[in-house]
Tab-separated table of C-alpha atoms in Angstrom:
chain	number	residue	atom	x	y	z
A	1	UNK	CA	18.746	22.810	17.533
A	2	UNK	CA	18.226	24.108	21.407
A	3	UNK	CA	21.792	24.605	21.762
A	4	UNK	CA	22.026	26.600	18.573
A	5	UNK	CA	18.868	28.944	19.491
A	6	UNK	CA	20.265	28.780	22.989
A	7	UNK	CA	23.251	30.518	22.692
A	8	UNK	CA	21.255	32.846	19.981
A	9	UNK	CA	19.292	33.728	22.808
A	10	UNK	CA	22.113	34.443	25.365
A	11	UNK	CA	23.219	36.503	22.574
A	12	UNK	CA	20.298	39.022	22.443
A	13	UNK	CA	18.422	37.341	19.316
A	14	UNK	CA	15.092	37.945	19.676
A	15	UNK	CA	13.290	33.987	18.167
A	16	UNK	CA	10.433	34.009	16.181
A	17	UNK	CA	7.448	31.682	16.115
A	18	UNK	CA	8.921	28.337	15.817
A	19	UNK	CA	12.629	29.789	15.937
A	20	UNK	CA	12.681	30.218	12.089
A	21	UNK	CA	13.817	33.245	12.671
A	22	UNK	CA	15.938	35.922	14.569
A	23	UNK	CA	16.664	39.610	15.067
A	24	UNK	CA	19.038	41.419	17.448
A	25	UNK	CA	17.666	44.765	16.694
A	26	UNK	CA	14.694	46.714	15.104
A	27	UNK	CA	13.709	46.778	11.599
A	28	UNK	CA	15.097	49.968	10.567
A	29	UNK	CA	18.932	48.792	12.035
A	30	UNK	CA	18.265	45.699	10.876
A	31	UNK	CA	18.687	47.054	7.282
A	32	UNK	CA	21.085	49.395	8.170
A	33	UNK	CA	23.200	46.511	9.261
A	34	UNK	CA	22.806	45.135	5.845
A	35	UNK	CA	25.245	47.628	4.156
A	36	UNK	CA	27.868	46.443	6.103
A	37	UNK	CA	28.952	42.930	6.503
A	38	UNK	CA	27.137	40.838	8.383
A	39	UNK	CA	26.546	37.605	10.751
A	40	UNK	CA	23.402	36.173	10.134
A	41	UNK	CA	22.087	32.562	11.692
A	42	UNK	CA	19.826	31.228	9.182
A	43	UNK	CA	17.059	30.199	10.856
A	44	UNK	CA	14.917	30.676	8.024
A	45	UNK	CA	16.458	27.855	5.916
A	46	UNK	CA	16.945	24.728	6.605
A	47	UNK	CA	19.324	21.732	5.802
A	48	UNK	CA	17.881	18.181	4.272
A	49	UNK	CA	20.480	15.606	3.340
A	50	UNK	CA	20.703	12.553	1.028
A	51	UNK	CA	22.876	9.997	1.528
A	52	UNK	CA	23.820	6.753	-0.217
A	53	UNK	CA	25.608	5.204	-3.222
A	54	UNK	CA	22.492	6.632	-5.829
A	55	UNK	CA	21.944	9.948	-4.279
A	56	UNK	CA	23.522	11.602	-7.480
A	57	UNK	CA	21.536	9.583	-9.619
A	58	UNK	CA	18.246	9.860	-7.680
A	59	UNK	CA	18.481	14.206	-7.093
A	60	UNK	CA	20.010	14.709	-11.083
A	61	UNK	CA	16.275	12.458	-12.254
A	62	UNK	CA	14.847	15.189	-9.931
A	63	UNK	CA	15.800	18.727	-9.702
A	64	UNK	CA	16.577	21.301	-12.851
A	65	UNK	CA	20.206	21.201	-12.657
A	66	UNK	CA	22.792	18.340	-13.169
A	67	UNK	CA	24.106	16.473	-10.102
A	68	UNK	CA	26.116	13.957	-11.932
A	69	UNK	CA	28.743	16.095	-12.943
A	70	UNK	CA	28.132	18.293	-9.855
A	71	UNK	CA	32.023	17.941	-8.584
A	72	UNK	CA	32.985	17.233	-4.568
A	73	UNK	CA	33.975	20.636	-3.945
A	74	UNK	CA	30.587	22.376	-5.580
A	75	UNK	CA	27.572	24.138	-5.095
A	76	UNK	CA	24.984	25.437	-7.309
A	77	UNK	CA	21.313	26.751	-7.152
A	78	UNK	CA	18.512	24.065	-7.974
A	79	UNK	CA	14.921	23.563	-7.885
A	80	UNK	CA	12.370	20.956	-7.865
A	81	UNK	CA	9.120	20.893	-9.694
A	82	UNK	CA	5.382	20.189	-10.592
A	83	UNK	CA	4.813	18.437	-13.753
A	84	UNK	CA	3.559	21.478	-15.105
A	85	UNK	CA	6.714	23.020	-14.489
A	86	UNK	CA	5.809	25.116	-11.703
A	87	UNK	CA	8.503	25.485	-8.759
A	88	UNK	CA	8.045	23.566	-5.395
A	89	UNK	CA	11.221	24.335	-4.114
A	90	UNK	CA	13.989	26.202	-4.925
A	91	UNK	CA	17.950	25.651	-2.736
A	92	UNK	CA	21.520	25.734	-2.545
A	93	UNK	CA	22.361	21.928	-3.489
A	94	UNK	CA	26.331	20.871	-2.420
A	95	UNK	CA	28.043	17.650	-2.411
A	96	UNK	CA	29.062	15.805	0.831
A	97	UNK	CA	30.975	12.968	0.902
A	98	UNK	CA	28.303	10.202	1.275
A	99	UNK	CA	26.311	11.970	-0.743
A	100	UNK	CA	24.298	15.667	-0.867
A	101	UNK	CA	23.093	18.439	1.226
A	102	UNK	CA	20.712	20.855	0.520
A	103	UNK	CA	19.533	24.367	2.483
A	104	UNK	CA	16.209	25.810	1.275
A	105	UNK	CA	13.157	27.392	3.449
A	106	UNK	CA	12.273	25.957	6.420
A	107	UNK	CA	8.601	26.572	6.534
A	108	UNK	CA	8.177	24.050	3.527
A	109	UNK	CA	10.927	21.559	4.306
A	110	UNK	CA	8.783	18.539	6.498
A	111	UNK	CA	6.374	18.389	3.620
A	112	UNK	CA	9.460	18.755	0.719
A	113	UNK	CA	10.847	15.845	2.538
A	114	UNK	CA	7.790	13.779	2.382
A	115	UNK	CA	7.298	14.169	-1.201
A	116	UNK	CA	10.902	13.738	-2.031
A	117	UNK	CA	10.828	10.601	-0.043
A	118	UNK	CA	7.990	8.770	-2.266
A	119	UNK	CA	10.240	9.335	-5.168
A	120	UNK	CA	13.121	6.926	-3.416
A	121	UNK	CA	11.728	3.756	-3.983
A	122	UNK	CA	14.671	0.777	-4.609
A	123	UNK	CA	17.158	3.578	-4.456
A	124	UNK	CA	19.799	3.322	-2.189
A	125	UNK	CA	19.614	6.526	-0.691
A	126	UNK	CA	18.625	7.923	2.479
A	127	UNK	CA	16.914	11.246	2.693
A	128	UNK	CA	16.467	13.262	6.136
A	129	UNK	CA	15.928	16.352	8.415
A	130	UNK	CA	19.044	17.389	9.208
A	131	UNK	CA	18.378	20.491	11.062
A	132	UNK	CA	18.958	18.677	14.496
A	133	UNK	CA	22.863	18.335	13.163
A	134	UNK	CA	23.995	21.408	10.916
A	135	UNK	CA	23.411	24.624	11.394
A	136	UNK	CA	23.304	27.938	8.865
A	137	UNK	CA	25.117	30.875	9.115
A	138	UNK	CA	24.949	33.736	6.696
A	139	UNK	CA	28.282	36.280	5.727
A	140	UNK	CA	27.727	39.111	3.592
A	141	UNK	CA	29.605	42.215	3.148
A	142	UNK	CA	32.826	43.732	1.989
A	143	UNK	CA	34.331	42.037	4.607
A	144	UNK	CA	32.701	39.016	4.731
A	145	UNK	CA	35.743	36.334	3.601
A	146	UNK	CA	37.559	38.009	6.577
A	147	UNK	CA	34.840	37.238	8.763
A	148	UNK	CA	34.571	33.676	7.730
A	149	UNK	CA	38.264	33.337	8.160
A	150	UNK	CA	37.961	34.778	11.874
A	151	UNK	CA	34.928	31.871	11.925
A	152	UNK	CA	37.743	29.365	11.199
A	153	UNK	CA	36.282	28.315	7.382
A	154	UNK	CA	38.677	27.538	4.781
A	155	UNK	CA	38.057	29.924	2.110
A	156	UNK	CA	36.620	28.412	-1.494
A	157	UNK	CA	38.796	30.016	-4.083
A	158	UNK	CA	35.733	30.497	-6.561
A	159	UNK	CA	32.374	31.145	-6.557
A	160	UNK	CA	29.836	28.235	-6.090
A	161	UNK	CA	32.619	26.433	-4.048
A	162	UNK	CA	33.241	25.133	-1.053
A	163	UNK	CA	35.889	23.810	1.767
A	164	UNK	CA	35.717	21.881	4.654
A	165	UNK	CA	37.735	21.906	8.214
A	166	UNK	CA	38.754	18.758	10.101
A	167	UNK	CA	35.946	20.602	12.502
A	168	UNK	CA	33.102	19.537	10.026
A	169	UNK	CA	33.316	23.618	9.103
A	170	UNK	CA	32.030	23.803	5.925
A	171	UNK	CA	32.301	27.111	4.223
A	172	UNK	CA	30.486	27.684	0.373
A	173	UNK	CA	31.103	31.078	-1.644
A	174	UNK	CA	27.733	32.369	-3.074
A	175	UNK	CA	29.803	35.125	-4.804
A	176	UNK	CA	32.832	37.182	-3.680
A	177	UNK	CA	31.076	39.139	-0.631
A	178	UNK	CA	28.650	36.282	0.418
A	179	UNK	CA	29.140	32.869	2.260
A	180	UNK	CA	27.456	30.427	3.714
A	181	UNK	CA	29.038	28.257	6.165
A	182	UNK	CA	27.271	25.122	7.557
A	183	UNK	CA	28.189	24.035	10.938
A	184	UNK	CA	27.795	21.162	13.494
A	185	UNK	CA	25.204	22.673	15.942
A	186	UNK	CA	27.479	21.906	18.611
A	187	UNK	CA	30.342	24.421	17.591
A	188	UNK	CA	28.022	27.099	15.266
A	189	UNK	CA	27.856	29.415	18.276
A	190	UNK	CA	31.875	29.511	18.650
A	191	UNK	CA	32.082	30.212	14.754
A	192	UNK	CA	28.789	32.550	15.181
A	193	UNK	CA	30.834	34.692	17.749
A	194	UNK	CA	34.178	34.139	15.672
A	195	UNK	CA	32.786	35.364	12.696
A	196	UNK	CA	31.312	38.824	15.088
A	197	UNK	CA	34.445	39.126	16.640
A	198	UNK	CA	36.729	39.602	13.498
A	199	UNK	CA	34.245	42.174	12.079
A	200	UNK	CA	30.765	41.376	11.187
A	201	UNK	CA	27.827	43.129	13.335
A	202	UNK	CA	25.444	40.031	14.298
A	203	UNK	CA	22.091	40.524	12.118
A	204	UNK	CA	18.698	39.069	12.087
A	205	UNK	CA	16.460	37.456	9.121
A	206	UNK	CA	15.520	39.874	7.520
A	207	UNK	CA	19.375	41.470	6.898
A	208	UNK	CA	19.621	38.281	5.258
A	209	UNK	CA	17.153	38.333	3.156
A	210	UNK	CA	17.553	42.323	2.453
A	211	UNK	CA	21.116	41.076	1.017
A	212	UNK	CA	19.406	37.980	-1.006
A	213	UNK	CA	17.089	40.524	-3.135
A	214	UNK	CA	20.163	42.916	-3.732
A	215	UNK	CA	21.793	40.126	-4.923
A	216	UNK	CA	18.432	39.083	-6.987
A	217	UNK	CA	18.413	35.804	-5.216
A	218	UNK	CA	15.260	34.481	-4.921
A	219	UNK	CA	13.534	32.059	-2.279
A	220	UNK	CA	10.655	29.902	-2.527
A	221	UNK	CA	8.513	29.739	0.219
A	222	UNK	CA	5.190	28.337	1.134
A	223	UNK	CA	3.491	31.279	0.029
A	224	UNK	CA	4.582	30.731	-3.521
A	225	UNK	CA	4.925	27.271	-4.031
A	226	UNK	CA	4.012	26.330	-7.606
A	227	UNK	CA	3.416	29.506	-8.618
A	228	UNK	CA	6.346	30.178	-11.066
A	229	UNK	CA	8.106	28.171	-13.825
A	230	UNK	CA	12.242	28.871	-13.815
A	231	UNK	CA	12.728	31.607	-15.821
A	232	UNK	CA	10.283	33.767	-14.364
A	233	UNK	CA	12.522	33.565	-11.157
A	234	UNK	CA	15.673	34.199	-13.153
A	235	UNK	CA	16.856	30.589	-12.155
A	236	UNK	CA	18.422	30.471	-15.696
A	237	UNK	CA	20.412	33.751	-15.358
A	238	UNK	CA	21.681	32.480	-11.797
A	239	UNK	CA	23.008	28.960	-12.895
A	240	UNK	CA	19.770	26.875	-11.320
A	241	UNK	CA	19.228	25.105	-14.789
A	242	UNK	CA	20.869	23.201	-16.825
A	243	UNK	CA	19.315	22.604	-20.267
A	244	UNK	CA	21.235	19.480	-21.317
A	245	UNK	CA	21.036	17.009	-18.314
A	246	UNK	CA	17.635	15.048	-19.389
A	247	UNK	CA	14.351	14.419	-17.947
A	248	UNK	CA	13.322	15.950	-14.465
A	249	UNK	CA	9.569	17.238	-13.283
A	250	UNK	CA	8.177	19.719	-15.010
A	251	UNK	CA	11.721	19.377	-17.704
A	252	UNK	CA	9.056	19.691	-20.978
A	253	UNK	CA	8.093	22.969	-19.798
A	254	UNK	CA	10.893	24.719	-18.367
A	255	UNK	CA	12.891	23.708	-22.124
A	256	UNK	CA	9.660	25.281	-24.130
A	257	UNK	CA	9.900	28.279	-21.876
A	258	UNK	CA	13.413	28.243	-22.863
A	259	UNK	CA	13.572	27.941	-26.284
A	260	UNK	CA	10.132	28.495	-28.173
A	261	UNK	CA	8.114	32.082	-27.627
A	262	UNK	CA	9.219	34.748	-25.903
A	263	UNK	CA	9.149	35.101	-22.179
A	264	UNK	CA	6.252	36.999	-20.546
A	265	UNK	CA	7.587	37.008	-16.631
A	266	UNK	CA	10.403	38.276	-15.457
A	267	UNK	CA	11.592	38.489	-11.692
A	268	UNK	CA	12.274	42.409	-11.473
A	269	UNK	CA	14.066	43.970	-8.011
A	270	UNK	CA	11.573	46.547	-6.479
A	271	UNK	CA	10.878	49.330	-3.851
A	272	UNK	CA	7.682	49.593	-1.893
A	273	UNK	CA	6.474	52.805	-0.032
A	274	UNK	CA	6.383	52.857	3.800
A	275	UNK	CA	3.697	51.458	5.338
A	276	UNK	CA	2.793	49.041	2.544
A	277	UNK	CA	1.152	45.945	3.970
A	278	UNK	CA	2.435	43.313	1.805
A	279	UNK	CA	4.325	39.980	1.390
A	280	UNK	CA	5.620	36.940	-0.604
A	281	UNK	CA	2.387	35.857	-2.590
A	282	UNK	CA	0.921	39.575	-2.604
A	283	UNK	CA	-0.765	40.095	-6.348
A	284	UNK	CA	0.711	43.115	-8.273
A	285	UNK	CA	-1.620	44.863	-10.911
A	286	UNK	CA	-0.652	47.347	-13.379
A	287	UNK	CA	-3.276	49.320	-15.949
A	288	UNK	CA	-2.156	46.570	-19.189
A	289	UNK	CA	-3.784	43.777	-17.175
A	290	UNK	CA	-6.635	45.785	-15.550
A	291	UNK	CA	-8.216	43.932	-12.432
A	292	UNK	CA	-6.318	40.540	-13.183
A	293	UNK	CA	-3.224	40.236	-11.387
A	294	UNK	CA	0.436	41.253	-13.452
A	295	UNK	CA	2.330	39.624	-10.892
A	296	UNK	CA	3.179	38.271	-7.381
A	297	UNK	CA	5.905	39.465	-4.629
A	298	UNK	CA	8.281	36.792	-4.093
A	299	UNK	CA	10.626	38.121	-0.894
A	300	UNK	CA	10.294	40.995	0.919
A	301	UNK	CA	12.401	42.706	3.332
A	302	UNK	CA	12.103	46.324	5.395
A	303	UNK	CA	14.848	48.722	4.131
A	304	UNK	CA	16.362	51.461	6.485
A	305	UNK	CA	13.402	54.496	5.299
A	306	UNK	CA	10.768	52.606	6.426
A	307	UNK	CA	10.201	51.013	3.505
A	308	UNK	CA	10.767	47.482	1.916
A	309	UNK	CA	12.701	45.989	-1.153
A	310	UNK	CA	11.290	43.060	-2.691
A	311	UNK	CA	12.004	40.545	-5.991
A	312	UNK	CA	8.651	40.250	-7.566
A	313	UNK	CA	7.599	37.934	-10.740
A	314	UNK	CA	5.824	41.020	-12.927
A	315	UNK	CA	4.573	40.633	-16.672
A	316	UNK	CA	7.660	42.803	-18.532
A	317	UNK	CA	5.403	44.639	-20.411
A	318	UNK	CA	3.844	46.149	-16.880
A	319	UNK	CA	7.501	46.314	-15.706
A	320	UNK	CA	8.651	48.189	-18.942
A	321	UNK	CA	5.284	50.654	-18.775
A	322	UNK	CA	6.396	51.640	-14.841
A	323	UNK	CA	2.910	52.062	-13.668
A	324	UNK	CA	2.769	48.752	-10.975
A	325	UNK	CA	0.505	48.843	-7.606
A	326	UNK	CA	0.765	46.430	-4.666
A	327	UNK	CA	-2.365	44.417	-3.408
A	328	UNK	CA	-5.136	46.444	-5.719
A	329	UNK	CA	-5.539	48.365	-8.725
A	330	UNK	CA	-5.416	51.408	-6.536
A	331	UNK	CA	-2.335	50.221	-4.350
A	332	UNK	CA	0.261	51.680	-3.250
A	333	UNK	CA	2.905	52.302	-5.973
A	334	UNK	CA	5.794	50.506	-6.705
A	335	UNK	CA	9.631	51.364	-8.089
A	336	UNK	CA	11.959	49.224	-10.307
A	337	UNK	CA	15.561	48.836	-8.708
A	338	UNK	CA	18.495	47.344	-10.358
A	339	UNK	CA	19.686	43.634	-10.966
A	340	UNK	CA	23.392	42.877	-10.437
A	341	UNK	CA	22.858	40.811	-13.401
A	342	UNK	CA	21.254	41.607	-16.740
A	343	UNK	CA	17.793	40.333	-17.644
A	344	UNK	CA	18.070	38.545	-20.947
């Protein structure tokens, strides 16, 4: 994508290792940013893409949620799993015309792709890396449908929608102040600077992400892989699973989580001091579980203060007590926030 982190670059973005990520300012304005409405190039995520007469078929034997009936203007949030139910991947799955498109971390996409590929078989479908081809751009804020209109996007009428342009613009409508809009990497800088120009202040990763955990949004990456069954994430609450589709890896579990016991884990919006060293993966401990670990950060993100907001995957009985440390027994300690959504 060197024309993509090119004009990035000409921009001001400062690239990370790798270019999976960007910033055009320091942390603390970074956040600031966030409670406006933002421009964000995803450089984080990254875009696979399955084409072919079965890939329906082939994703909906795969992933948590149905793709049949998945219609050609929709989105919605899936995962794939171990067969002990245990999340590999979470993403934003959407149909294309010759088939599907999915964006979901980049730091665990090559080896996603490799496993998903064993799985094909005598399908006819296609899988690949389409990163070279499409680029992500984030919009969130209370101006962020004007911003993808100034970007040139057609604007999805509903939430977990999308529209295309005859420019290969395609725009999808997380919720009423957030889109993503996936664009040929020869015109995202145009709609980058379009989407700046008619109001949104350009914003780096972490923006992005700040904006995700508001939203209680969460994002597997390789530091959690396999770590969490569905419902512990809140993929449930968020429209990731559908209980009525059939068998998938990991399906047995994710149904008994569902509908037998009660549910131990919860993912739970937090605040963590300044100058806490910590990030996805980092154990939580709280004085119910003593030295073994309550929990795990999932995404983390510096806030404006100094400090960070994170979603983290904590045992509700340590959530409900209040007394939660980062990293050690004796760790810094951490605050609940609230979900826009309800925990069940």
């Amino acid at each position: 994508m060197t024309a993509w982190t090119d004009h990035l670059a000409h921009r001001g973005a400062t690239l990370g290792d790798d270019a999976r990520s960007a910033s055009f300012a320091d942390a603390t304005t970074e956040a600031r940013s966030a409670d406006g409405t933002i421009a964000v190039p995803l450089l984080h995520l990254g875009t696979l893409r399955a084409v072919g007469p079965d890939s329906a078929e082939f994703l909906h034997n795969l992933v948590s949620n149905d793709v049949k009936k998945l219609p050609a203007d929709g989105a919605e949030w899936n995962s794939f799993n171990s067969p002990k139910g245990r999340m590999i991947a979470s993403f934003l799955l959407w149909s294309e015309p010759e088939g599907h498109a999915f964006a979901l971390s980049a730091d665990i996409l090559p080896a996603f792709l490799k496993k998903l590929s064993m799985y094909v078989l005598r399908s006819k479908v296609k899988l690949s890396d389409a990163r070279a081809d499409t680029a992500l751009i984030g919009l969130a804020g209370p101006d962020a449908a004007a911003a993808a209109l100034g970007a040139g996007a057609l604007l999805p009428e509903a939430d977990m929608k999308q529209t295309v342009t005859n420019a290969g613009l395609r725009c999808i409508r997380l919720s009423p102040t957030r889109y993503l809009l996936a664009a040929p990497v020869a015109t995202a800088g145009a709609a980058f600077d379009a989407a700046c120009a008619a109001g949104a202040t350009a914003a780096g990763t972490t923006a992005w992400q700040l904006d995700m955990i508001r939203a209680g949004l969460p994002l597997i990456t390789a530091a959690t892989q396999e770590e969490f069954v569905a419902q512990m994430l809140n993929y449930e609450l968020i429209g990731g699973v559908n209980f009525h589709k059939g068998c998938y890896p990991g399906q047995e579990i994710v149904a008994r989580t569902q509908y037998l016991g009660k549910l131990k884990k919860r993912t739970y919006r937090v605040a963590l001091p300044a100058g806490t060293e910590a990030g996805p993966g980092t154990d939580l401990y709280a004085p119910d579980f003593g030295e073994q670990s309550a929990g795990k950060l999932v995404n983390v993100a510096p806030t404006a203060d100094g400090g960070f907001e994170a979603l983290a995957v904590l045992q509700c009985s340590s959530a409900e007590a209040g007394e939660v440390r980062v990293g050690a027994p004796d760790g810094p300690r951490l605050s609940l926030l609230d979900l826009p959504y309800a925990l069940a």
